[in-house]
Amino acid sequence: MRTCIAFTFAVLLVGCSGSVSREDATKFLDEAEKKIDELGKEASRAQWIQSNFITDDTEAQAALANQRATDYGVSLAKQAKRFDNLDLPPDMRRKMNLLKTGLTLPAPADPKESAEAARLAASLEGAYGKGRYCPDGDAKPCMDIGMIERTMAKSTNAAELLDVWKGWHSIAKPMRKDYARFVELSNKGARELGFKDTGALWRSKYDMPPDDFAKELDRLWEQVRPLYVSLHSYVRGRLREKYGPNVVPEKGPIPAHLLGNLWAQDWGNVYNLAAPAGADPGFDLSAILKNRKTEPLQMVRHGEGFFTSLGFEKLPETFWKRSLFVKPRDRDVVCHASAWDVDNVNDLRIKMCIDINEEDFVTIHHELGHNFYQRAYNQQPMLFRDSANDGFHEAIGDTIALSVTPEYLVKLGFIGKAPDASKDIGLLMHRALEKVAFLPFGLMIDQWRWKVFSGEITPENYTKAWWELKLKYQGVAPSGDRTEADFDPGAKYHVPANVPYTRYFLAHILQFQFHRALAQVAGCPAQGSGTPLHRCSIYGNKEAGKKLSAMLAMGISKPWQEALAEVTGGKQMDATAILDYFAPLQKWLDEQNKGKASGW
Ligand code: X8Z
Ligand code: ZN
């Protein structure tokens, strides 16, 4: 087996494929699964330490452990080709394919280059984690990302918003060169595996030809674009009233710093500016959590409580001991929220710098969705311990958070009485600012990255191309010039951390499909006299929980289309669910936007 991988692919295929048997394949997969488990654990632990304690040493250790796991993954991807012409049962064939397409960072075979790629990956993520903006040099205290995000969320002073926005984006400047080199190395590795570039590898993981997947994204985006454009036009009008015609144009893009979020990806924080007159539901979850003096841990307990109400087991004790909920005062950590499954079985954890507000309440459910998924598929063979596709992993906790309705908040004792139906436009507006606003952002990041990997966007054009795509998809633009001295993509976690992003776009489509299907099971169908989707909570519904759990337990053992059918009965990703959910808002927006400029 080993000697084969020393040859080129062509030799590999011709020279080896004829001489392998099903027993060889079984042995190969068994060994691979064992070692992936081992190396995965080692890498997870090193990464956990690095993200919780960013120093040069932890970074170096994480890079080493990651390199070991990656190199092994690369060698498996190559060796799997030996079995290409062998007749194998579907499960084994699927495992072989997963080995070939499973890597996110396909390091080159040259050990020096592979070490360099691992070092760059660790240091880029570390640089993001350490990012700070120090206004006026040393004259004022430096701001970490949490402080900056709080200002972005709260301030309505355009100058202040622009200042912190620019301040945060400046952290990425030093990443540019390293990122360009990282792209080069990753592409080299992808080509050694037989892919055109890293983007082509990323697109090959969806149980369909990669080009069809790209078209599928376009189709979904076309389904939801009109809703986004309506929301955009309406919000632009309201921001124009607030900030004036010199700051917000009548027809053009919205300035990126005015949407309550550093990346203009979630506009929930401008709800107060956009709230429909007379339809404000009259409660503010952030204020409620603060007034009740809810602790971060208590917020996580509420999240767990939702899952257990559906019939899921409680989280293990180790989760509570080992997770990070609060930003430590004395050291650098990667605050970007994440969920972990350190031993691939039950060592579940989240790592979050929780703020007491609604956004983080939702994010907690998001993270726990990952953890409950991880545990649900832990009976699968190692190679099948993953979500049906990466969008599924990102969608589960969000699906649950869609059930955080006023009626659910009444059950928690957070509010006395749910607002009546006349306030629904307010509720829907709030959700749309979070979910609909996100859609083009969810798409554009990898549209940028795929072109970077393919070479269509070169390092000389990184920032220019970034803003062209932000304009095209989101209709947002920066205030003032951004130049190639900046590296604005690096100011978004997933770029330096090399986390593919299309998954979140998919998740924002899928979660509404899951919600619609589970709402049906829970007995609140959208049509007819039933509870509308945005008022339906599946809290406490064991039937819905069973259905969800059955899908999660499949892991990635079957094509995602089959997992989707398990819950929704259909095999296509389909944006009609999100459109159904927001149908009353779309109608309302159409009326508000009459006679006003649409698009940018
Ligand atoms: O990165 C995340 C999660 C961790 S998987 C907190 N999200 C995306 C982001 O923050 O950009 C969740 C929504 C989109
Ligand atoms: Zn996530």
XYZ file of C-alpha atoms and ligand atoms in Angstrom:
615
model
C 0.000 0.000 0.000
C 2.721 2.425 0.974
C 4.819 1.983 -2.098
C 1.930 2.890 -4.342
C 1.664 6.391 -2.981
C 5.214 7.147 -3.950
C 4.193 7.066 -7.626
C 2.274 9.665 -9.572
C -1.510 9.395 -9.790
C -1.418 7.962 -13.285
C 0.851 5.166 -12.191
C -1.216 4.726 -9.075
C -4.401 4.165 -10.969
C -2.961 1.861 -13.584
C -0.425 0.149 -11.403
C -2.431 -0.509 -8.299
C -6.150 -0.493 -8.893
C -6.200 -3.865 -10.563
C -4.401 -5.585 -7.752
C -6.481 -4.633 -4.767
C -9.277 -6.636 -3.256
C -12.287 -5.853 -1.131
C -10.383 -7.174 1.869
C -7.631 -4.657 1.162
C -10.271 -1.933 1.034
C -11.817 -3.040 4.322
C -8.435 -3.109 5.995
C -7.511 0.271 4.542
C -10.729 1.900 5.746
C -10.575 0.298 9.196
C -7.069 1.548 9.743
C -7.896 4.956 8.351
C -10.863 5.362 10.683
C -8.823 4.380 13.693
C -5.999 6.732 12.924
C -8.265 9.645 11.912
C -9.906 9.305 15.310
C -6.534 9.337 17.077
C -4.963 12.195 15.153
C -8.217 14.134 15.212
C -8.334 14.027 18.995
C -4.738 15.110 19.263
C -5.318 18.036 16.901
C -8.563 19.032 18.633
C -6.852 19.190 22.012
C -3.975 21.260 20.660
C -6.422 23.592 18.918
C -8.565 23.890 22.000
C -5.534 24.974 23.992
C -4.423 27.387 21.297
C -7.825 29.067 20.970
C -8.176 29.368 24.731
C -4.674 30.600 25.340
C -3.107 32.272 22.330
C 0.685 32.332 22.618
C 3.522 31.618 20.217
C 3.974 28.220 21.823
C 0.366 27.065 21.745
C 0.207 28.245 18.161
C 3.263 26.180 17.256
C 1.892 23.103 19.020
C -1.465 23.436 17.275
C 0.260 23.864 13.935
C 2.228 20.656 14.514
C -0.775 18.587 15.529
C -2.813 19.950 12.637
C -0.032 19.240 10.227
C 0.134 15.633 11.373
C -3.607 15.188 10.890
C -3.617 17.000 7.553
C -0.659 15.090 6.145
C -2.311 11.853 7.076
C -5.576 13.019 5.486
C -3.730 13.934 2.303
C -2.058 10.555 2.125
C -5.413 8.821 2.623
C -7.004 10.899 -0.126
C -4.271 9.736 -2.463
C -4.359 6.127 -1.383
C -8.141 5.964 -1.750
C -7.669 6.278 -5.500
C -6.222 2.809 -5.589
C -9.705 1.472 -5.059
C -11.376 3.527 -7.780
C -12.014 0.620 -10.085
C -12.958 -1.853 -7.434
C -16.586 -2.856 -7.029
C -17.463 -1.865 -3.468
C -20.665 -1.816 -1.376
C -22.216 1.700 -1.216
C -21.021 2.400 2.345
C -17.419 1.626 1.514
C -17.560 3.575 -1.749
C -18.969 6.530 0.164
C -16.155 6.375 2.691
C -13.584 6.351 -0.106
C -15.203 9.450 -1.610
C -15.279 11.194 1.748
C -11.571 10.551 2.119
C -10.951 12.190 -1.249
C -13.036 15.285 -0.670
C -12.960 15.697 3.103
C -10.036 18.072 3.521
C -10.511 21.816 3.897
C -6.801 22.541 3.812
C -5.166 20.150 1.345
C -1.512 20.647 2.223
C 1.174 19.887 -0.388
C 3.085 16.620 -0.024
C 6.415 18.404 0.470
C 6.864 18.331 4.263
C 8.381 21.801 4.340
C 5.453 23.263 2.483
C 2.955 21.337 4.530
C 4.560 22.656 7.734
C 4.480 26.158 6.331
C 0.763 25.845 5.473
C -0.028 24.623 8.992
C 2.007 27.442 10.554
C 0.294 30.045 8.421
C -3.143 28.642 9.250
C -2.452 28.785 12.986
C -0.900 32.225 12.906
C -3.636 33.754 10.728
C -6.297 32.558 13.135
C -4.170 33.699 16.057
C -3.748 37.138 14.492
C -7.507 37.462 14.224
C -7.961 36.340 17.825
C -5.440 38.903 19.056
C -6.932 41.691 16.923
C -7.411 45.014 18.693
C -8.112 48.574 17.722
C -6.248 51.222 19.674
C -7.865 54.584 18.970
C -5.479 57.540 19.035
C -2.462 55.346 19.657
C -2.095 54.947 23.390
C -4.289 57.887 24.347
C -7.405 55.730 24.786
C -7.738 52.113 25.882
C -7.497 49.533 23.121
C -10.743 47.909 22.007
C -11.077 44.166 21.503
C -13.654 42.701 19.157
C -16.272 42.441 21.903
C -16.045 46.136 22.720
C -16.113 47.045 19.052
C -19.138 44.852 18.395
C -20.962 46.423 21.318
C -20.319 49.888 19.878
C -21.428 48.744 16.434
C -24.615 47.355 17.959
C -25.541 50.333 20.083
C -24.172 53.538 18.657
C -26.183 55.701 16.291
C -23.374 58.182 15.886
C -22.247 57.749 12.277
C -18.761 59.133 12.919
C -18.181 56.848 15.872
C -19.467 53.852 13.932
C -17.154 54.603 11.050
C -14.231 55.016 13.397
C -14.605 51.622 15.080
C -15.487 49.977 11.786
C -12.256 51.224 10.249
C -10.378 50.419 13.433
C -11.397 46.775 13.360
C -10.683 46.439 9.646
C -7.153 47.674 10.226
C -6.298 44.457 12.119
C -6.271 42.564 8.836
C -3.646 44.595 6.992
C -0.707 42.482 8.216
C -2.459 39.258 7.176
C -2.438 39.985 3.466
C 0.934 38.525 2.545
C 0.495 35.428 4.661
C -2.965 34.859 3.250
C -1.700 35.048 -0.331
C 0.990 32.480 0.456
C -1.532 30.292 2.244
C -3.728 30.296 -0.869
C -0.752 29.301 -2.997
C 0.133 26.371 -0.749
C -3.423 25.172 -0.381
C -3.900 25.260 -4.150
C -0.733 23.315 -4.678
C -2.022 20.625 -2.356
C -5.436 20.616 -4.052
C -3.790 20.096 -7.445
C -1.718 17.244 -6.110
C -5.020 15.625 -5.177
C -6.351 16.099 -8.695
C -8.518 19.187 -8.138
C -8.260 22.353 -10.201
C -7.832 24.420 -7.052
C -8.987 24.523 -3.422
C -12.348 26.045 -4.383
C -13.049 23.101 -6.680
C -12.290 20.763 -3.766
C -14.656 22.692 -1.500
C -17.440 22.485 -4.081
C -16.999 18.745 -4.487
C -18.509 17.810 -1.112
C -22.207 18.049 -1.919
C -23.275 14.741 -3.418
C -23.621 16.317 -6.837
C -21.245 17.478 -9.564
C -19.420 20.602 -8.307
C -20.658 22.800 -11.163
C -24.232 21.764 -10.459
C -23.744 22.757 -6.852
C -22.625 26.249 -7.891
C -25.751 26.501 -10.086
C -27.887 25.290 -7.217
C -26.643 28.214 -5.140
C -27.532 30.654 -7.916
C -30.993 29.133 -8.132
C -31.589 29.475 -4.393
C -30.287 33.030 -4.396
C -32.615 33.966 -7.269
C -35.526 32.583 -5.231
C -34.802 34.856 -2.264
C -33.283 37.902 -3.947
C -36.561 39.832 -4.379
C -37.270 39.523 -0.659
C -33.765 40.756 0.160
C -34.043 43.699 -2.233
C -37.358 44.730 -0.645
C -35.847 44.608 2.826
C -32.753 46.475 1.657
C -34.779 49.283 0.084
C -36.953 49.664 3.147
C -34.032 49.685 5.596
C -32.089 52.126 3.424
C -35.061 54.504 3.565
C -35.233 54.307 7.360
C -31.474 54.781 7.745
C -31.688 57.772 5.427
C -34.276 59.315 7.721
C -31.959 58.735 10.658
C -28.558 59.664 9.237
C -29.576 62.089 6.498
C -29.208 62.185 2.707
C -25.524 63.033 2.869
C -24.756 59.749 4.567
C -27.323 57.377 3.038
C -28.094 57.622 -0.676
C -31.612 57.379 -2.056
C -30.750 54.750 -4.640
C -27.228 53.496 -4.045
C -25.735 50.990 -1.626
C -26.028 51.286 2.155
C -22.816 52.353 3.937
C -21.403 49.219 5.521
C -20.907 50.724 8.977
C -24.548 51.669 9.582
C -26.130 48.235 9.859
C -25.301 47.410 13.470
C -22.704 44.773 12.602
C -19.049 44.913 11.569
C -19.665 42.917 8.410
C -23.234 44.051 7.674
C -24.181 40.367 7.901
C -26.900 40.531 10.558
C -28.933 43.707 10.850
C -30.851 42.774 14.001
C -29.232 45.634 15.894
C -30.875 48.297 13.752
C -34.304 46.966 14.624
C -35.079 50.062 16.657
C -34.392 52.216 13.619
C -36.421 50.004 11.307
C -39.275 48.982 13.605
C -42.623 49.385 11.865
C -44.708 52.052 13.561
C -47.392 50.468 15.728
C -46.122 46.937 15.195
C -43.278 46.839 17.660
C -43.934 43.662 19.676
C -43.082 45.555 22.810
C -40.433 43.345 24.345
C -36.688 43.398 24.053
C -35.054 40.080 24.835
C -31.658 41.690 25.439
C -33.153 44.025 28.025
C -35.079 41.165 29.636
C -31.952 39.034 29.983
C -30.061 41.959 31.473
C -32.850 42.958 33.843
C -33.162 39.419 35.094
C -29.386 39.415 35.633
C -29.177 36.202 33.656
C -25.677 34.747 33.824
C -23.965 33.351 30.715
C -24.147 29.839 32.167
C -27.867 30.244 32.761
C -28.328 31.265 29.136
C -26.632 28.036 28.085
C -28.885 26.087 30.475
C -31.906 27.566 28.717
C -30.477 26.397 25.406
C -29.914 22.903 26.757
C -33.440 22.949 28.146
C -34.889 23.407 24.700
C -33.093 20.358 23.357
C -34.011 18.176 26.326
C -37.652 19.253 25.916
C -37.498 17.573 22.502
C -36.262 14.340 24.060
C -32.492 14.791 23.700
C -30.295 13.676 26.611
C -28.803 16.351 28.842
C -25.290 17.514 28.029
C -22.536 15.628 29.863
C -21.074 17.053 33.074
C -17.767 17.555 31.282
C -19.481 20.048 28.970
C -20.095 22.340 31.931
C -16.609 21.834 33.331
C -14.636 22.278 30.146
C -16.515 24.871 28.089
C -15.568 28.532 27.959
C -18.534 30.868 28.421
C -16.936 34.126 29.488
C -14.062 36.081 28.019
C -11.070 35.715 30.352
C -9.633 39.000 31.550
C -6.019 38.019 31.495
C -5.273 36.366 28.175
C -6.004 36.300 24.469
C -8.619 33.803 23.314
C -10.425 33.294 20.023
C -13.767 34.777 21.003
C -15.531 33.766 17.801
C -18.089 31.224 19.028
C -17.476 27.558 18.261
C -18.657 24.090 19.283
C -16.298 21.179 19.849
C -16.402 17.425 19.988
C -12.934 16.756 21.288
C -13.011 12.946 21.579
C -15.435 12.354 18.687
C -17.871 10.801 21.155
C -19.017 12.781 24.158
C -16.413 15.385 25.115
C -18.645 18.221 23.913
C -17.804 21.854 24.578
C -18.545 25.349 23.428
C -16.173 28.252 23.454
C -17.821 31.650 23.479
C -17.327 35.067 25.031
C -20.978 35.400 25.946
C -22.550 38.812 26.197
C -25.921 39.081 27.851
C -28.052 39.881 24.814
C -30.442 38.340 22.339
C -27.826 37.810 19.645
C -25.748 35.626 21.943
C -28.853 33.844 23.227
C -29.480 32.790 19.635
C -25.809 31.955 19.059
C -25.857 29.667 22.117
C -28.660 27.672 20.498
C -26.628 27.660 17.293
C -23.582 26.207 19.027
C -25.571 23.660 20.996
C -27.098 22.517 17.718
C -23.582 21.467 16.693
C -23.037 19.616 19.970
C -26.324 17.722 19.872
C -25.647 16.805 16.240
C -22.155 15.563 17.153
C -23.495 13.348 19.876
C -26.395 12.084 17.767
C -24.058 10.668 15.120
C -21.449 9.265 17.495
C -22.654 5.699 16.866
C -21.721 5.976 13.198
C -18.384 4.720 11.902
C -15.719 7.414 12.256
C -15.892 8.594 8.644
C -19.646 9.129 8.877
C -19.447 11.278 12.025
C -20.308 14.523 10.343
C -23.410 16.367 9.215
C -25.236 15.407 6.004
C -23.590 18.422 4.408
C -21.939 21.326 6.183
C -25.067 23.466 5.849
C -26.934 20.934 7.987
C -24.475 21.349 10.837
C -24.969 25.095 10.770
C -28.755 24.858 10.493
C -29.742 22.731 13.489
C -29.286 25.172 16.351
C -30.742 27.943 14.211
C -33.806 25.783 13.556
C -34.284 25.478 17.297
C -33.787 29.229 17.766
C -36.620 29.864 15.276
C -38.798 28.303 17.960
C -37.783 31.003 20.452
C -41.148 32.693 19.924
C -43.006 35.040 22.275
C -45.116 32.065 23.350
C -41.926 30.232 24.310
C -40.663 33.266 26.231
C -43.931 33.231 28.170
C -43.230 29.598 29.082
C -39.775 30.588 30.343
C -41.399 33.328 32.401
C -39.492 36.021 30.497
C -42.619 37.866 29.407
C -46.088 37.857 30.935
C -48.089 37.691 27.758
C -47.343 37.196 24.073
C -48.052 40.222 21.866
C -51.162 39.830 19.763
C -51.165 39.181 16.029
C -51.274 42.891 15.187
C -47.605 43.014 16.203
C -46.522 40.283 13.833
C -44.934 42.624 11.319
C -42.614 43.804 14.083
C -41.645 40.237 14.951
C -41.119 39.354 11.316
C -39.089 42.490 10.690
C -36.812 41.589 13.552
C -36.258 38.084 12.199
C -35.808 39.339 8.643
C -33.088 41.728 9.767
C -31.262 38.702 11.161
C -32.040 36.062 8.568
C -32.931 37.674 5.242
C -30.210 40.295 5.547
C -27.713 37.476 6.028
C -28.439 35.632 2.776
C -26.274 37.594 0.299
C -23.492 37.824 2.866
C -23.607 34.062 3.310
C -23.117 33.732 -0.404
C -20.552 36.393 -1.204
C -17.707 35.257 1.047
C -17.054 32.082 -0.900
C -17.838 33.742 -4.212
C -14.800 35.815 -3.305
C -12.770 32.902 -2.014
C -13.540 30.589 -4.913
C -12.255 33.275 -7.270
C -9.196 33.800 -5.092
C -8.440 30.087 -5.222
C -9.047 29.922 -8.980
C -6.725 32.882 -9.563
C -9.462 35.071 -11.055
C -8.934 37.386 -8.089
C -5.236 38.052 -7.546
C -3.605 39.464 -4.407
C -3.383 42.843 -6.173
C -7.191 42.886 -6.244
C -8.181 41.254 -2.975
C -9.916 44.241 -1.423
C -11.285 45.711 -4.637
C -12.907 42.394 -5.595
C -14.253 41.985 -2.055
C -16.147 45.247 -2.254
C -17.353 44.543 -5.784
C -18.952 41.357 -4.515
C -20.345 43.042 -1.426
C -21.907 45.611 -3.704
C -23.234 43.052 -6.141
C -24.825 40.732 -3.600
C -25.493 42.859 -0.527
C -25.835 46.356 -1.903
C -23.476 47.701 0.748
C -20.387 49.848 0.258
C -17.640 51.204 2.492
C -17.517 54.883 3.384
C -14.396 56.304 1.857
C -11.783 54.512 -0.155
C -10.528 51.074 0.683
C -7.271 50.260 -1.024
C -5.013 47.293 -1.492
C -3.082 48.484 1.546
C -6.154 47.173 3.395
C -7.143 43.540 3.484
C -10.796 43.776 4.440
C -11.611 40.080 3.913
C -9.153 39.275 6.723
C -11.319 41.186 9.181
C -13.950 38.441 8.938
C -13.039 35.440 11.085
C -13.722 32.705 8.543
C -11.188 34.056 6.047
C -8.087 33.935 8.278
C -9.475 30.829 10.009
C -10.076 29.160 6.627
C -13.627 28.077 7.411
C -15.755 27.602 4.268
C -18.738 29.929 4.364
C -21.300 28.665 1.847
C -22.475 26.403 4.671
C -24.140 29.381 6.370
C -26.014 30.387 3.247
C -27.285 26.824 2.957
C -28.141 26.810 6.650
C -30.264 29.908 6.252
C -32.303 28.145 3.567
C -32.374 24.759 5.302
C -33.377 25.962 8.765
C -36.653 27.284 7.388
C -37.280 23.995 5.590
C -36.645 22.119 8.836
C -38.773 24.546 10.816
C -41.683 24.303 8.376
C -41.566 20.505 8.422
C -41.200 20.213 12.199
C -43.951 22.793 12.736
C -46.208 20.513 10.734
C -45.296 17.585 12.986
C -45.870 19.754 16.064
C -49.320 20.655 14.794
C -48.971 24.256 13.787
C -49.144 24.190 9.994
C -48.728 27.515 8.259
C -51.731 27.393 6.027
C -55.364 27.529 6.997
C -56.307 28.420 10.519
C -53.142 27.061 12.133
C -50.457 29.041 13.932
C -48.311 30.906 11.406
C -44.730 29.672 11.080
C -43.212 32.600 12.920
C -45.411 31.932 15.945
C -44.836 28.200 15.986
C -42.518 26.790 18.627
C -41.707 23.104 18.652
C -40.658 23.411 22.310
C -41.577 20.266 24.231
C -42.739 18.373 21.173
C -41.274 14.880 21.354
C -42.576 13.863 17.923
C -40.699 16.716 16.278
C -37.661 15.848 18.400
C -37.769 12.239 17.238
C -37.883 13.244 13.621
C -35.006 15.651 14.024
C -32.971 13.181 16.020
C -33.398 10.467 13.361
C -31.894 12.790 10.771
C -29.010 13.811 13.023
C -28.188 10.206 13.854
C -27.595 9.461 10.156
C -24.513 11.682 10.196
C -23.046 11.789 6.727
C -23.664 8.096 6.094
C -26.096 8.860 3.257
C -26.271 11.610 0.621
C -27.683 14.764 2.195
C -30.744 14.522 -0.025
C -31.798 11.447 1.951
C -31.214 13.128 5.287
C -33.283 16.091 4.132
C -36.104 13.767 3.118
C -36.060 12.232 6.594
C -37.370 15.496 8.035
C -38.996 17.342 5.136
C -40.078 14.511 2.839
C -38.315 16.251 -0.078
C -34.854 15.934 -1.561
C -34.209 19.471 -2.750
C -32.999 22.529 -0.939
C -35.836 24.910 -1.399
C -36.248 28.566 -0.497
C -40.050 28.494 -0.550
C -39.940 27.761 3.189
C -38.184 31.031 4.022
C -40.470 32.830 1.572
C -43.548 31.290 3.236
C -42.271 32.344 6.626
C -41.802 35.950 5.562
C -44.780 36.183 3.185
C -46.724 38.666 5.366
C -43.623 40.849 5.667
C -42.973 40.759 1.920
C -46.512 42.056 1.360
C -46.030 44.783 3.934
C -42.647 45.787 2.488
C -44.117 46.014 -1.009
C -46.626 48.547 0.285
C -44.004 50.544 2.172
C -41.673 50.604 -0.820
C -44.287 51.773 -3.331
C -42.937 54.699 -5.331
C -39.489 54.382 -3.725
C -36.189 53.415 -5.306
C -35.527 49.692 -5.353
C -32.097 48.103 -5.654
C -28.800 49.931 -5.886
O -19.516 31.461 12.657
C -20.660 31.287 13.013
C -20.945 30.498 14.285
C -19.946 29.425 14.517
S -20.071 28.133 13.387
C -20.919 31.434 15.463
N -21.687 31.855 12.354
C -21.467 32.669 11.159
C -20.757 33.978 11.497
O -20.706 34.334 12.661
O -20.279 34.633 10.574
C -23.096 31.719 12.655
C -23.815 32.587 11.676
C -22.837 32.933 10.606
Zn -21.807 27.056 13.544
